[in-house]
Amino acid sequence: MNSLYLNKVFKSFGKTKVLNNINLELNENELLVILGPSGCGKSTLLRLVAGLEDLTSGEIYLHDKRIDKLEPKDRNVAMVFQNYSLYPHMTVEKNLGFPLKIAKVKKEVIKEKVEAIAEMLGLTDRLLFKPSALSGGQRQRVALGRAIIRKPDIFLLDEPLSNLDADLRLKMRAEIVRIQQELEITTIHVTHDQAEALSMADRILLLNDGEIEQLGTPEELYKNPNSLFVAKFIGFPKMNIIEATIKNNQLMPFGIPFESKQIDGVDELLVGIRPEDISMISNGQYRAKVVSSEYYGEQYIITIVYNNIVLQVSGCQHSKNIGDTVMFSISESTLHFFNKQTGSRIG
Ligand code: ADP
Ligand code: MG
């Protein structure tokens, strides 16, 4: 059984088309990450599922029940926003228990559930504190706890980590995955951060200007981006994209043998090379000049120029001096090809 199902969902605000034919099926207990640049429609998609916006057309089903005409409170959906708004005058205990109190759950049961969720989120010793006495991460956990305490059918998280500092953001990524697995709740997590998406998702849905650009596992999007947009959006440093031509069955400017029938009908070709797929080795095939060397602790990222083409190389263990000559190799099997006109993947 699928858990959430979106069928031909369109959304416009006045004349502005924001979501264009979104079709999506979530598996039971899946963690789907919706990824995309600012303004591409991520929040709107979540708000449609939560019932905070009306569809322009299409259907939304949750566990085979049509929900798109239901009031938000009748959908059994929980949503956490970026600026998680806790009740400042209530203790953590009261904040966590609030949704149950509203639902007129018995006091003893509320107490039990609050204690269980506090335990799970590491908030037990904070139950009697007000939000102002908590760290950013603790507040975020209270907001998560408050959202899941009623065991929703689906958990919607709209950039919940973007207000946290870098350290905490990394910790909370793992924390959300852990909570989601422990509670077995189908979850949609929204972010514009590709690293966050790669590290958390069962599957990633990459949105581009209101349309699904690609839907797949993190590995699929990373290894087989089906368009130039996906290739450029996923991965750090970004994939090197180079204009290429085929001359005498060779891929230029690298001189790699290439069957031109692979690209029949494509006039202009772009080649993508991941920065980690370039090896700087002394017996490399190609000669380049170093233009910069950046230190990242575990690696250097070195920028080189070959034939007027700028390439970034990652995973380097040693620094290079600007102006140094280096040799490098690329392996044909790691190259990605795109149609320059349409941006779609070739092969
Ligand atoms: P994201 O969350 O990916 O940054 P949003 O879903 O918030 O994107 O917004 C997508 C587009 O829809 C934007 O161009 C935004 O300006 C527009 N939009 C969102 N909400 C409204 C609204 N209530 N009225 C008009 N336009 C809106
Ligand atoms: Mg948003």
PDB file of N, CA and C and ligand atoms in Angstrom, residues 13 16 18 36-45 53 158-159 190 207, ligand 1:
ATOM      1  N   PHE A  13      -1.169  30.457  -8.110  1.00  0.00           N
ATOM      2  CA  PHE A  13      -1.655  31.602  -7.340  1.00  0.00           C
ATOM      3  C   PHE A  13      -1.989  32.668  -8.373  1.00  0.00           C
ATOM      4  N   THR A  16       0.085  32.943 -11.605  1.00  0.00           N
ATOM      5  CA  THR A  16       1.398  32.316 -11.398  1.00  0.00           C
ATOM      6  C   THR A  16       1.259  30.823 -11.180  1.00  0.00           C
ATOM      7  N   VAL A  18       2.623  27.531  -9.964  1.00  0.00           N
ATOM      8  CA  VAL A  18       3.664  27.192  -8.974  1.00  0.00           C
ATOM      9  C   VAL A  18       3.993  25.698  -9.002  1.00  0.00           C
ATOM     10  N   GLY A  36      15.232  21.462  -3.713  1.00  0.00           N
ATOM     11  CA  GLY A  36      15.159  22.368  -4.865  1.00  0.00           C
ATOM     12  C   GLY A  36      15.513  23.769  -4.440  1.00  0.00           C
ATOM     13  N   PRO A  37      15.798  24.625  -5.427  1.00  0.00           N
ATOM     14  CA  PRO A  37      16.187  25.997  -5.103  1.00  0.00           C
ATOM     15  C   PRO A  37      15.020  26.774  -4.511  1.00  0.00           C
ATOM     16  N   SER A  38      15.335  27.878  -3.893  1.00  0.00           N
ATOM     17  CA  SER A  38      14.324  28.729  -3.294  1.00  0.00           C
ATOM     18  C   SER A  38      13.291  29.139  -4.355  1.00  0.00           C
ATOM     19  N   GLY A  39      12.022  29.056  -3.993  1.00  0.00           N
ATOM     20  CA  GLY A  39      10.966  29.494  -4.893  1.00  0.00           C
ATOM     21  C   GLY A  39      10.477  28.436  -5.870  1.00  0.00           C
ATOM     22  N   CYS A  40      10.984  27.205  -5.797  1.00  0.00           N
ATOM     23  CA  CYS A  40      10.598  26.189  -6.783  1.00  0.00           C
ATOM     24  C   CYS A  40       9.265  25.519  -6.444  1.00  0.00           C
ATOM     25  N   GLY A  41       8.726  25.770  -5.233  1.00  0.00           N
ATOM     26  CA  GLY A  41       7.410  25.227  -4.903  1.00  0.00           C
ATOM     27  C   GLY A  41       7.404  24.189  -3.797  1.00  0.00           C
ATOM     28  N   LYS A  42       8.500  24.036  -3.082  1.00  0.00           N
ATOM     29  CA  LYS A  42       8.602  23.002  -2.043  1.00  0.00           C
ATOM     30  C   LYS A  42       7.576  23.212  -0.933  1.00  0.00           C
ATOM     31  N   SER A  43       7.558  24.422  -0.385  1.00  0.00           N
ATOM     32  CA  SER A  43       6.629  24.691   0.721  1.00  0.00           C
ATOM     33  C   SER A  43       5.187  24.571   0.259  1.00  0.00           C
ATOM     34  N   THR A  44       4.923  25.049  -0.939  1.00  0.00           N
ATOM     35  CA  THR A  44       3.558  24.977  -1.460  1.00  0.00           C
ATOM     36  C   THR A  44       3.094  23.522  -1.528  1.00  0.00           C
ATOM     37  N   LEU A  45       3.980  22.633  -1.964  1.00  0.00           N
ATOM     38  CA  LEU A  45       3.632  21.224  -2.054  1.00  0.00           C
ATOM     39  C   LEU A  45       3.286  20.658  -0.665  1.00  0.00           C
ATOM     40  N   GLU A  53      -3.258  25.062   1.866  1.00  0.00           N
ATOM     41  CA  GLU A  53      -3.591  25.667   0.577  1.00  0.00           C
ATOM     42  C   GLU A  53      -4.534  24.715  -0.146  1.00  0.00           C
ATOM     43  N   ASP A 158       9.174  21.340   7.018  1.00  0.00           N
ATOM     44  CA  ASP A 158       9.552  22.372   6.049  1.00  0.00           C
ATOM     45  C   ASP A 158      10.820  23.094   6.499  1.00  0.00           C
ATOM     46  N   GLU A 159      11.938  22.695   5.971  1.00  0.00           N
ATOM     47  CA  GLU A 159      13.252  23.264   6.297  1.00  0.00           C
ATOM     48  C   GLU A 159      13.433  23.444   7.806  1.00  0.00           C
ATOM     49  N   VAL A 190      11.642  18.819   3.744  1.00  0.00           N
ATOM     50  CA  VAL A 190      11.993  19.777   2.692  1.00  0.00           C
ATOM     51  C   VAL A 190      13.311  20.464   3.024  1.00  0.00           C
ATOM     52  N   LEU A 207      12.849  19.221  -7.244  1.00  0.00           N
ATOM     53  CA  LEU A 207      11.879  20.101  -7.903  1.00  0.00           C
ATOM     54  C   LEU A 207      12.620  21.226  -8.607  1.00  0.00           C
TER      55      LEU A 207
HETATM   56  P1  ADP B   1       9.987  27.205  -1.876  1.00  0.00           P
HETATM   57  O1  ADP B   1       9.423  26.693  -0.604  1.00  0.00           O
HETATM   58  O2  ADP B   1      10.513  26.132  -2.780  1.00  0.00           O
HETATM   59  O3  ADP B   1      11.029  28.268  -1.674  1.00  0.00           O
HETATM   60  P2  ADP B   1       7.331  28.248  -2.286  1.00  0.00           P
HETATM   61  O4  ADP B   1       6.457  27.059  -2.390  1.00  0.00           O
HETATM   62  O5  ADP B   1       7.323  28.996  -1.016  1.00  0.00           O
HETATM   63  O6  ADP B   1       8.819  27.878  -2.724  1.00  0.00           O
HETATM   64  O7  ADP B   1       6.925  29.281  -3.418  1.00  0.00           O
HETATM   65  C1  ADP B   1       6.842  28.917  -4.783  1.00  0.00           C
HETATM   66  C2  ADP B   1       6.370  30.093  -5.589  1.00  0.00           C
HETATM   67  O8  ADP B   1       5.027  30.384  -5.258  1.00  0.00           O
HETATM   68  C3  ADP B   1       7.142  31.372  -5.346  1.00  0.00           C
HETATM   69  O9  ADP B   1       7.306  32.022  -6.578  1.00  0.00           O
HETATM   70  C4  ADP B   1       6.262  32.136  -4.423  1.00  0.00           C
HETATM   71  O10 ADP B   1       6.446  33.525  -4.601  1.00  0.00           O
HETATM   72  C5  ADP B   1       4.883  31.721  -4.853  1.00  0.00           C
HETATM   73  N1  ADP B   1       3.895  31.767  -3.765  1.00  0.00           N
HETATM   74  C6  ADP B   1       3.933  31.014  -2.651  1.00  0.00           C
HETATM   75  N2  ADP B   1       2.869  31.278  -1.850  1.00  0.00           N
HETATM   76  C7  ADP B   1       2.146  32.243  -2.486  1.00  0.00           C
HETATM   77  C8  ADP B   1       0.939  32.937  -2.188  1.00  0.00           C
HETATM   78  N3  ADP B   1       0.245  32.690  -1.073  1.00  0.00           N
HETATM   79  N4  ADP B   1       0.514  33.846  -3.083  1.00  0.00           N
HETATM   80  C9  ADP B   1       1.193  34.078  -4.226  1.00  0.00           C
HETATM   81  N5  ADP B   1       2.336  33.463  -4.573  1.00  0.00           N
HETATM   82  C10 ADP B   1       2.816  32.547  -3.722  1.00  0.00           C
END
